[in-house]
Amino acid sequence: MSAGSALVSSGPPVASERYGSGSGGGEVWIYRLEEAQLRRQREETAGAGAGAGLLQLFKSVFLPQGFPESVSADYIQYQLWDTAQAFCSSLSGTLATQASLRGVGVGNQEATVAAATATWLLRDGTGMLGRILFAWRKGTKLDSEAKKWRLFADVLNDVAMFMEILAPFFPAFFLLIVCSAGVFKSIVGVAGGATRAALTVHQARRDNMADISAKDGSQETLVNLAGLLVSLLLISLVTENPTLTLLLFSLFTVLHLVSNFKAVRSVVMETFNEARLDVVWQTFVRSGEILTPRDANAKEPVFNWFSGAVPIRLGVKLQELVHSPEELERVTRARQDKRFLIAVDNSCVYVCLLLGASVRDEFESMCQALSLRKLLTQRKKDKHRHWDLVEESKSLLERHFDSFMKSLDETRWETSRNLLDWDEWRIRLKSKSN
């Protein structure tokens, strides 16, 4: 069999093959029988030529194999905005690095290598401690609230770079400022890397997380290379010109934050976290309609770092739920045949899961907790007893939950798993019903 392409195609086609999808501009080849040989010839299509070949090469280098079918529908929009923010961040980082180097004494004949090295080591050391502490305290939140923490990481990164630019103007506090900035950047590394992994899970539609992650790295490297070339031009402009440095940094920061906001807003996740489930559940209770993933993601808050809403704690220890035999008897009687227990006080809603609870039980308990939180918020100034609110939220659940889950099963929402922030405690009640 010859792998070459014939100039004259006289034999009948016996097979054809395509590399990639038709919508993605995949290559199409025809196999023909000619002079007792099987020959392979590329099918001529509109737009074929050197330009199409270069485009295909670019896609194979920087986009996941099987694009666009192998990724989520929001992949391109997210990556374009992510590319824009990475470029702005690269330029801002150049300005911050130049300021840090000037602060540790580069260009100053009176500065010593030992002092500069000590400053750098202290900055790195405090950053390592910050990385460990942040992963310990917030690691479980990064899956369930990937968008919020992705945006948080980029805002904190801009704050850290701004501190590095200002540090040389405060020589007495230079070490404190750069060490604080190092802690912030270490947090950025944890939050940014972890949330990027969570978004990669969402984007991978063929279990191709590694390929998507690798191509994302190639895209980031290309962007950083472009940023490096532009930075070489900027350095000559901003050297010994702090006013221009601050002006350019402000411009790049604004573009960086806008691009990041657009990037996280473009992500349409089909799995439920607390915010998305709250939006969809409250809408269904109010109107009987199920929001699509796109509509719910558009309404999901990403700036609710300090919202002041009553927190919901999931999968807690039993002692956080009840504090006396009377409360235990009441909460177990209220559960009926449910595989969860729920209670509330003025500051928090608590949910305990029983051993053997299913994903559906997790959804059911969370929907009641969301209703309970709304009732508590609405009637906080009234002197309603908490158990009355629990009973009212249970009535709402009984009226709407079954039809809610049935409606979800008919949409694109993922109900076989969720991204709710469950702790690991599970209890067994010593009763005949359990």
Short mmCIF file of C-alpha atoms in Angstrom, two decimals:
data_model
loop_
_atom_site.label_atom_id
_atom_site.label_comp_id
_atom_site.label_asym_id
_atom_site.label_seq_id
_atom_site.Cartn_x
_atom_site.Cartn_y
_atom_site.Cartn_z
CA MET A 1 0.00 0.00 0.00
CA SER A 2 1.28 3.44 -0.91
CA ALA A 3 0.83 6.33 1.51
CA GLY A 4 1.40 8.98 -1.17
CA SER A 5 -1.36 11.02 -2.80
CA ALA A 6 -2.08 10.56 -6.49
CA LEU A 7 -2.49 13.50 -8.85
CA VAL A 8 -5.06 11.65 -10.92
CA SER A 9 -7.85 9.82 -9.14
CA SER A 10 -9.27 7.34 -11.58
CA GLY A 11 -10.09 4.43 -9.26
CA PRO A 12 -13.30 4.22 -7.24
CA PRO A 13 -13.11 5.16 -3.55
CA VAL A 14 -13.18 2.15 -1.25
CA ALA A 15 -12.85 3.92 2.12
CA SER A 16 -12.42 7.30 3.72
CA GLU A 17 -11.12 8.50 7.04
CA ARG A 18 -11.22 11.72 9.00
CA TYR A 19 -8.83 13.07 11.61
CA GLY A 20 -10.83 15.07 14.10
CA SER A 21 -14.37 16.32 13.66
CA GLY A 22 -15.98 17.99 10.72
CA SER A 23 -16.88 21.01 12.83
CA GLY A 24 -13.27 21.25 13.95
CA GLY A 25 -11.87 21.26 10.42
CA GLY A 26 -10.53 17.71 10.54
CA GLU A 27 -8.56 16.22 7.67
CA VAL A 28 -10.41 13.89 5.29
CA TRP A 29 -8.54 11.24 3.27
CA ILE A 30 -9.85 8.94 0.53
CA TYR A 31 -8.58 5.44 -0.30
CA ARG A 32 -8.82 4.38 -3.96
CA LEU A 33 -7.93 1.26 -5.89
CA GLU A 34 -5.50 2.16 -8.67
CA GLU A 35 -3.49 -0.35 -10.70
CA ALA A 36 -4.01 -3.08 -8.10
CA GLN A 37 -2.74 -0.81 -5.35
CA LEU A 38 -4.52 0.97 -2.50
CA ARG A 39 -3.66 4.66 -2.62
CA ARG A 40 -4.39 7.34 -0.06
CA GLN A 41 -5.34 10.85 -1.22
CA ARG A 42 -6.38 13.91 0.75
CA GLU A 43 -9.84 15.21 -0.15
CA GLU A 44 -9.76 18.78 -1.41
CA THR A 45 -11.96 21.04 0.71
CA ALA A 46 -12.69 24.74 0.70
CA GLY A 47 -9.97 26.66 2.49
CA ALA A 48 -7.43 23.86 2.24
CA GLY A 49 -3.85 24.93 1.73
CA ALA A 50 -0.91 26.34 3.63
CA GLY A 51 -3.13 28.46 5.88
CA ALA A 52 -5.28 25.49 6.83
CA GLY A 53 -2.17 23.41 7.48
CA LEU A 54 -0.73 26.02 9.82
CA LEU A 55 -4.07 26.29 11.64
CA GLN A 56 -4.18 22.52 12.06
CA LEU A 57 -0.62 22.56 13.42
CA PHE A 58 -1.48 25.33 15.87
CA LYS A 59 -4.50 23.39 17.11
CA SER A 60 -2.53 20.19 17.57
CA VAL A 61 0.13 22.01 19.62
CA PHE A 62 -2.06 24.22 21.82
CA LEU A 63 -5.53 22.58 21.95
CA PRO A 64 -6.54 19.21 23.43
CA GLN A 65 -6.83 16.26 21.10
CA GLY A 66 -10.35 15.86 19.78
CA PHE A 67 -11.17 19.57 20.20
CA PRO A 68 -13.95 20.75 20.35
CA GLU A 69 -15.84 17.54 21.22
CA SER A 70 -13.31 16.53 23.89
CA VAL A 71 -13.87 19.66 26.01
CA SER A 72 -16.81 21.51 27.53
CA ALA A 73 -18.74 24.06 25.47
CA ASP A 74 -17.34 26.97 27.51
CA TYR A 75 -13.70 25.98 26.92
CA ILE A 76 -12.76 28.52 24.23
CA GLN A 77 -14.44 31.50 25.91
CA TYR A 78 -12.77 30.70 29.22
CA GLN A 79 -9.35 30.14 27.67
CA LEU A 80 -9.48 33.42 25.73
CA TRP A 81 -10.23 35.43 28.86
CA ASP A 82 -7.71 33.36 30.85
CA THR A 83 -5.08 34.14 28.22
CA ALA A 84 -5.83 37.87 28.49
CA GLN A 85 -5.53 37.84 32.28
CA ALA A 86 -2.30 35.82 32.15
CA PHE A 87 -0.76 38.34 29.75
CA CYS A 88 -1.68 41.27 32.00
CA SER A 89 -0.44 39.41 35.06
CA SER A 90 2.88 38.72 33.32
CA LEU A 91 3.41 42.43 32.64
CA SER A 92 2.42 43.39 36.19
CA GLY A 93 4.79 40.75 37.51
CA THR A 94 7.67 42.31 35.60
CA LEU A 95 7.04 45.67 37.24
CA ALA A 96 6.78 44.05 40.67
CA THR A 97 9.96 42.03 40.18
CA GLN A 98 11.91 45.11 39.12
CA ALA A 99 10.74 46.94 42.24
CA SER A 100 11.68 44.00 44.49
CA LEU A 101 15.15 43.77 42.98
CA ARG A 102 15.67 47.49 43.46
CA GLY A 103 14.48 47.12 47.06
CA VAL A 104 16.98 44.38 47.92
CA GLY A 105 19.80 46.53 46.57
CA VAL A 106 20.35 45.65 42.92
CA GLY A 107 22.18 48.65 41.48
CA ASN A 108 23.11 49.94 44.93
CA GLN A 109 26.85 49.68 45.64
CA GLU A 110 26.26 49.81 49.40
CA ALA A 111 24.02 46.72 49.39
CA THR A 112 25.54 43.34 50.25
CA VAL A 113 24.86 39.98 48.69
CA ALA A 114 24.30 38.46 52.14
CA ALA A 115 21.58 40.96 53.03
CA ALA A 116 19.78 40.46 49.73
CA THR A 117 20.00 36.68 50.08
CA ALA A 118 18.64 36.79 53.63
CA THR A 119 15.70 38.91 52.51
CA TRP A 120 14.91 36.50 49.69
CA LEU A 121 15.14 33.45 51.97
CA LEU A 122 12.89 35.00 54.61
CA ARG A 123 10.34 35.88 51.95
CA ASP A 124 10.37 32.32 50.59
CA GLY A 125 10.23 30.79 54.07
CA THR A 126 7.19 32.77 55.19
CA GLY A 127 5.57 31.93 51.86
CA MET A 128 6.03 28.20 52.48
CA LEU A 129 4.37 28.48 55.89
CA GLY A 130 1.50 30.44 54.37
CA ARG A 131 1.03 27.77 51.71
CA ILE A 132 0.72 25.00 54.30
CA LEU A 133 -1.67 26.93 56.55
CA PHE A 134 -3.96 28.00 53.71
CA ALA A 135 -4.19 24.47 52.28
CA TRP A 136 -5.05 23.19 55.76
CA ARG A 137 -7.77 25.76 56.44
CA LYS A 138 -9.35 26.17 53.00
CA GLY A 139 -8.35 23.13 50.95
CA THR A 140 -11.81 21.52 51.05
CA LYS A 141 -13.46 24.75 49.87
CA LEU A 142 -11.49 24.92 46.62
CA ASP A 143 -13.48 22.17 44.88
CA SER A 144 -16.93 23.35 45.94
CA GLU A 145 -16.33 27.05 45.26
CA ALA A 146 -13.77 26.97 42.47
CA LYS A 147 -14.96 30.16 40.76
CA LYS A 148 -14.92 32.25 43.92
CA TRP A 149 -11.48 31.11 45.01
CA ARG A 150 -10.09 31.44 41.48
CA LEU A 151 -11.11 35.09 41.49
CA PHE A 152 -9.87 35.50 45.06
CA ALA A 153 -6.45 34.17 44.05
CA ASP A 154 -6.09 36.68 41.24
CA VAL A 155 -7.19 39.63 43.37
CA LEU A 156 -4.73 38.58 46.08
CA ASN A 157 -1.99 38.22 43.47
CA ASP A 158 -2.54 41.83 42.37
CA VAL A 159 -2.44 42.96 46.00
CA ALA A 160 0.85 41.12 46.53
CA MET A 161 2.44 42.69 43.43
CA PHE A 162 1.23 46.14 44.49
CA MET A 163 2.90 45.63 47.87
CA GLU A 164 6.16 44.67 46.14
CA ILE A 165 6.04 47.82 44.01
CA LEU A 166 5.47 50.01 47.08
CA ALA A 167 8.04 48.24 49.27
CA PRO A 168 11.11 50.23 48.06
CA PHE A 169 9.40 53.47 49.15
CA PHE A 170 9.30 52.21 52.76
CA PRO A 171 12.84 50.93 53.42
CA ALA A 172 12.25 50.61 57.18
CA PHE A 173 9.40 48.14 56.54
CA PHE A 174 10.76 46.58 53.36
CA LEU A 175 11.34 43.11 54.86
CA LEU A 176 7.89 43.01 56.47
CA ILE A 177 6.19 44.08 53.25
CA VAL A 178 7.97 41.62 50.97
CA CYS A 179 7.43 38.75 53.44
CA SER A 180 3.72 39.57 53.60
CA ALA A 181 3.61 39.68 49.82
CA GLY A 182 5.37 36.31 49.76
CA VAL A 183 2.67 34.82 51.99
CA PHE A 184 -0.03 36.21 49.71
CA LYS A 185 1.69 34.80 46.61
CA SER A 186 1.99 31.38 48.22
CA ILE A 187 -1.75 31.44 48.90
CA VAL A 188 -2.27 32.44 45.27
CA GLY A 189 -0.24 29.42 44.20
CA VAL A 190 -2.37 27.01 46.22
CA ALA A 191 -5.75 28.54 45.39
CA GLY A 192 -4.94 29.19 41.73
CA GLY A 193 -3.48 25.76 41.08
CA ALA A 194 -6.21 23.85 42.92
CA THR A 195 -9.09 25.74 41.32
CA ARG A 196 -7.51 25.36 37.88
CA ALA A 197 -7.48 21.61 38.50
CA ALA A 198 -11.17 21.75 39.47
CA LEU A 199 -12.00 23.63 36.27
CA THR A 200 -10.00 21.10 34.26
CA VAL A 201 -12.20 18.33 35.67
CA HIS A 202 -15.21 20.27 34.39
CA GLN A 203 -13.68 20.86 30.96
CA ALA A 204 -12.54 17.26 30.39
CA ARG A 205 -15.29 15.38 28.55
CA ARG A 206 -13.26 12.32 27.54
CA ASP A 207 -11.37 11.70 30.78
CA ASN A 208 -8.60 13.77 29.18
CA MET A 209 -7.62 15.91 32.17
CA ALA A 210 -3.91 15.36 31.64
CA ASP A 211 -4.08 16.44 27.99
CA ILE A 212 -6.10 19.57 28.83
CA SER A 213 -3.73 20.44 31.66
CA ALA A 214 -0.68 19.95 29.43
CA LYS A 215 -2.12 22.10 26.63
CA ASP A 216 -3.11 24.75 29.17
CA GLY A 217 0.53 24.81 30.24
CA SER A 218 1.60 25.27 26.62
CA GLN A 219 -0.85 28.15 26.20
CA GLU A 220 0.40 29.79 29.39
CA THR A 221 4.02 29.41 28.29
CA LEU A 222 3.23 31.06 24.95
CA VAL A 223 1.47 33.93 26.72
CA ASN A 224 4.36 34.37 29.16
CA LEU A 225 6.79 34.43 26.23
CA ALA A 226 4.76 37.21 24.61
CA GLY A 227 4.67 39.01 27.95
CA LEU A 228 8.43 38.65 28.23
CA LEU A 229 8.97 40.32 24.87
CA VAL A 230 6.69 43.23 25.79
CA SER A 231 8.33 43.46 29.21
CA LEU A 232 11.73 44.01 27.59
CA LEU A 233 10.29 47.15 26.04
CA LEU A 234 8.68 48.26 29.29
CA ILE A 235 11.81 47.96 31.42
CA SER A 236 13.58 50.77 29.60
CA LEU A 237 10.54 53.01 30.07
CA VAL A 238 9.84 52.42 33.75
CA THR A 239 13.40 52.31 35.08
CA GLU A 240 13.88 55.23 37.49
CA ASN A 241 10.29 56.32 36.76
CA PRO A 242 8.07 55.23 39.69
CA THR A 243 5.11 57.33 38.52
CA LEU A 244 4.94 55.55 35.17
CA THR A 245 5.42 52.22 36.96
CA LEU A 246 2.34 52.83 39.12
CA LEU A 247 0.28 54.06 36.17
CA LEU A 248 1.11 51.02 34.04
CA PHE A 249 0.57 48.67 36.96
CA SER A 250 -2.87 50.21 37.61
CA LEU A 251 -3.81 49.76 33.94
CA PHE A 252 -2.63 46.14 33.82
CA THR A 253 -4.37 45.38 37.13
CA VAL A 254 -7.72 46.68 35.91
CA LEU A 255 -7.44 44.66 32.69
CA HIS A 256 -6.33 41.63 34.70
CA LEU A 257 -9.29 41.76 37.08
CA VAL A 258 -11.84 42.38 34.31
CA SER A 259 -10.46 39.44 32.31
CA ASN A 260 -10.57 37.21 35.37
CA PHE A 261 -14.15 38.14 36.14
CA LYS A 262 -15.15 37.45 32.53
CA ALA A 263 -13.27 34.13 32.65
CA VAL A 264 -15.02 32.75 35.73
CA ARG A 265 -18.36 34.08 34.51
CA SER A 266 -17.95 32.19 31.24
CA VAL A 267 -17.69 28.83 33.03
CA VAL A 268 -20.93 26.83 32.98
CA MET A 269 -20.69 23.99 35.48
CA GLU A 270 -23.36 21.28 35.52
CA THR A 271 -22.57 20.03 39.03
CA PHE A 272 -24.15 21.63 42.09
CA ASN A 273 -22.32 23.51 44.76
CA GLU A 274 -24.13 25.40 47.53
CA ALA A 275 -24.56 28.64 45.57
CA ARG A 276 -25.88 27.02 42.38
CA LEU A 277 -28.21 24.68 44.26
CA ASP A 278 -29.55 27.62 46.28
CA VAL A 279 -30.34 29.58 43.11
CA VAL A 280 -32.02 26.63 41.35
CA TRP A 281 -33.91 25.34 44.42
CA GLN A 282 -35.30 28.73 45.48
CA THR A 283 -36.40 29.45 41.91
CA PHE A 284 -38.17 26.10 41.70
CA VAL A 285 -39.96 26.60 45.04
CA ARG A 286 -41.05 30.06 43.93
CA SER A 287 -42.07 29.40 40.32
CA GLY A 288 -41.90 25.66 39.65
CA GLU A 289 -39.25 26.21 36.94
CA ILE A 290 -35.81 24.65 36.69
CA LEU A 291 -33.05 27.04 35.68
CA THR A 292 -30.67 25.75 33.03
CA PRO A 293 -27.00 25.38 33.99
CA ARG A 294 -26.16 28.50 31.97
CA ASP A 295 -28.82 30.62 33.71
CA ALA A 296 -27.91 29.34 37.16
CA ASN A 297 -24.19 29.92 36.62
CA ALA A 298 -24.93 33.47 35.48
CA LYS A 299 -26.72 34.10 38.81
CA GLU A 300 -24.11 32.37 40.96
CA PRO A 301 -22.38 34.96 43.19
CA VAL A 302 -18.58 34.99 42.89
CA PHE A 303 -17.92 37.95 45.21
CA ASN A 304 -19.63 36.53 48.32
CA TRP A 305 -16.47 36.36 50.42
CA PHE A 306 -18.05 38.50 53.14
CA SER A 307 -21.76 38.04 52.39
CA GLY A 308 -22.84 37.72 56.03
CA ALA A 309 -25.29 34.92 55.15
CA VAL A 310 -26.09 32.33 57.81
CA PRO A 311 -23.58 29.51 57.18
CA ILE A 312 -24.64 25.91 56.58
CA ARG A 313 -22.37 23.25 58.06
CA LEU A 314 -22.70 19.84 56.45
CA GLY A 315 -21.70 16.48 57.89
CA VAL A 316 -21.03 17.81 61.40
CA LYS A 317 -20.64 15.90 64.67
CA LEU A 318 -23.82 15.07 66.56
CA GLN A 319 -22.75 17.20 69.53
CA GLU A 320 -22.88 20.31 67.35
CA LEU A 321 -26.52 19.54 66.55
CA VAL A 322 -27.93 18.61 69.97
CA HIS A 323 -26.89 19.44 73.50
CA SER A 324 -29.40 17.54 75.66
CA PRO A 325 -31.45 14.32 75.65
CA GLU A 326 -34.58 16.36 74.96
CA GLU A 327 -33.04 17.94 71.86
CA LEU A 328 -31.85 14.53 70.66
CA GLU A 329 -35.33 13.11 71.04
CA ARG A 330 -36.87 16.04 69.20
CA VAL A 331 -34.45 16.02 66.29
CA THR A 332 -34.69 12.26 65.80
CA ARG A 333 -38.49 12.41 65.95
CA ALA A 334 -38.51 15.22 63.37
CA ARG A 335 -36.39 13.27 60.90
CA GLN A 336 -39.06 10.53 60.36
CA ASP A 337 -37.50 8.17 57.76
CA LYS A 338 -34.84 10.59 56.52
CA ARG A 339 -31.18 9.70 56.63
CA PHE A 340 -30.14 13.06 57.99
CA LEU A 341 -30.71 15.26 61.02
CA ILE A 342 -31.05 19.02 60.84
CA ALA A 343 -31.17 21.86 63.37
CA VAL A 344 -30.58 25.60 63.54
CA ASP A 345 -29.60 28.36 65.93
CA ASN A 346 -29.23 32.10 65.41
CA SER A 347 -25.84 31.78 63.76
CA CYS A 348 -25.76 28.51 61.78
CA VAL A 349 -27.71 25.65 60.18
CA TYR A 350 -26.36 22.19 61.06
CA VAL A 351 -26.79 18.95 59.11
CA CYS A 352 -25.80 15.48 60.30
CA LEU A 353 -25.71 12.58 57.86
CA LEU A 354 -26.51 9.05 58.94
CA LEU A 355 -24.41 6.09 57.87
CA GLY A 356 -25.45 4.87 54.44
CA ALA A 357 -26.80 8.22 53.25
CA SER A 358 -26.96 8.46 49.45
CA VAL A 359 -26.29 11.35 47.09
CA ARG A 360 -30.04 11.93 46.95
CA ASP A 361 -30.06 12.23 50.75
CA GLU A 362 -27.30 14.82 50.46
CA PHE A 363 -29.40 16.83 48.00
CA GLU A 364 -32.50 16.50 50.16
CA SER A 365 -30.79 17.61 53.36
CA MET A 366 -29.14 20.54 51.59
CA CYS A 367 -32.42 21.71 50.06
CA GLN A 368 -34.04 21.72 53.50
CA ALA A 369 -31.03 23.53 54.96
CA LEU A 370 -31.28 26.20 52.24
CA SER A 371 -34.99 26.67 52.93
CA LEU A 372 -34.29 26.82 56.66
CA ARG A 373 -31.62 29.47 56.17
CA LYS A 374 -33.97 31.59 54.08
CA LEU A 375 -36.72 31.34 56.70
CA LEU A 376 -34.26 32.25 59.44
CA THR A 377 -33.04 35.26 57.47
CA GLN A 378 -36.57 36.45 56.73
CA ARG A 379 -37.80 36.10 60.31
CA LYS A 380 -34.72 36.87 62.30
CA LYS A 381 -36.39 39.89 63.89
CA ASP A 382 -39.47 37.86 64.75
CA LYS A 383 -39.42 35.72 67.86
CA HIS A 384 -40.14 32.46 66.09
CA ARG A 385 -38.89 29.35 67.76
CA HIS A 386 -36.24 27.55 65.76
CA TRP A 387 -38.11 24.27 65.78
CA ASP A 388 -41.08 25.95 64.12
CA LEU A 389 -38.76 26.99 61.29
CA VAL A 390 -37.42 23.44 61.02
CA GLU A 391 -40.96 22.10 60.67
CA GLU A 392 -41.84 24.75 58.09
CA SER A 393 -38.74 23.96 56.02
CA LYS A 394 -39.63 20.25 56.20
CA SER A 395 -43.10 21.02 54.83
CA LEU A 396 -41.53 22.90 51.92
CA LEU A 397 -39.28 19.93 51.25
CA GLU A 398 -42.17 17.45 51.27
CA ARG A 399 -44.15 19.56 48.79
CA HIS A 400 -41.39 20.23 46.28
CA PHE A 401 -38.38 17.92 46.56
CA ASP A 402 -39.58 14.86 44.62
CA SER A 403 -40.76 16.94 41.66
CA PHE A 404 -37.56 18.99 41.90
CA MET A 405 -35.31 15.94 41.53
CA LYS A 406 -37.49 14.55 38.75
CA SER A 407 -37.17 17.83 36.86
CA LEU A 408 -33.39 17.85 37.36
CA ASP A 409 -33.14 14.37 35.86
CA GLU A 410 -34.75 15.73 32.69
CA THR A 411 -32.17 18.50 32.29
CA ARG A 412 -28.39 18.69 31.81
CA TRP A 413 -27.74 18.97 35.54
CA GLU A 414 -25.43 16.35 37.06
CA THR A 415 -27.23 14.62 39.98
CA SER A 416 -25.07 11.52 40.46
CA ARG A 417 -22.56 13.61 42.45
CA ASN A 418 -22.24 17.09 43.87
CA LEU A 419 -19.69 19.68 45.00
CA LEU A 420 -21.30 20.43 48.35
CA ASP A 421 -18.83 21.00 51.16
CA TRP A 422 -19.47 17.88 53.25
CA ASP A 423 -17.41 17.05 56.29
CA GLU A 424 -16.73 13.37 57.00
CA TRP A 425 -18.76 12.71 60.17
CA ARG A 426 -21.49 10.04 59.84
CA ILE A 427 -23.61 8.87 62.74
CA ARG A 428 -25.54 5.73 63.65
CA LEU A 429 -28.64 6.14 65.80
CA LYS A 430 -29.38 3.31 68.21
CA SER A 431 -33.03 2.89 67.33
CA LYS A 432 -35.26 0.31 65.75
CA SER A 433 -35.88 2.53 62.75
CA ASN A 434 -32.22 2.73 61.89
#
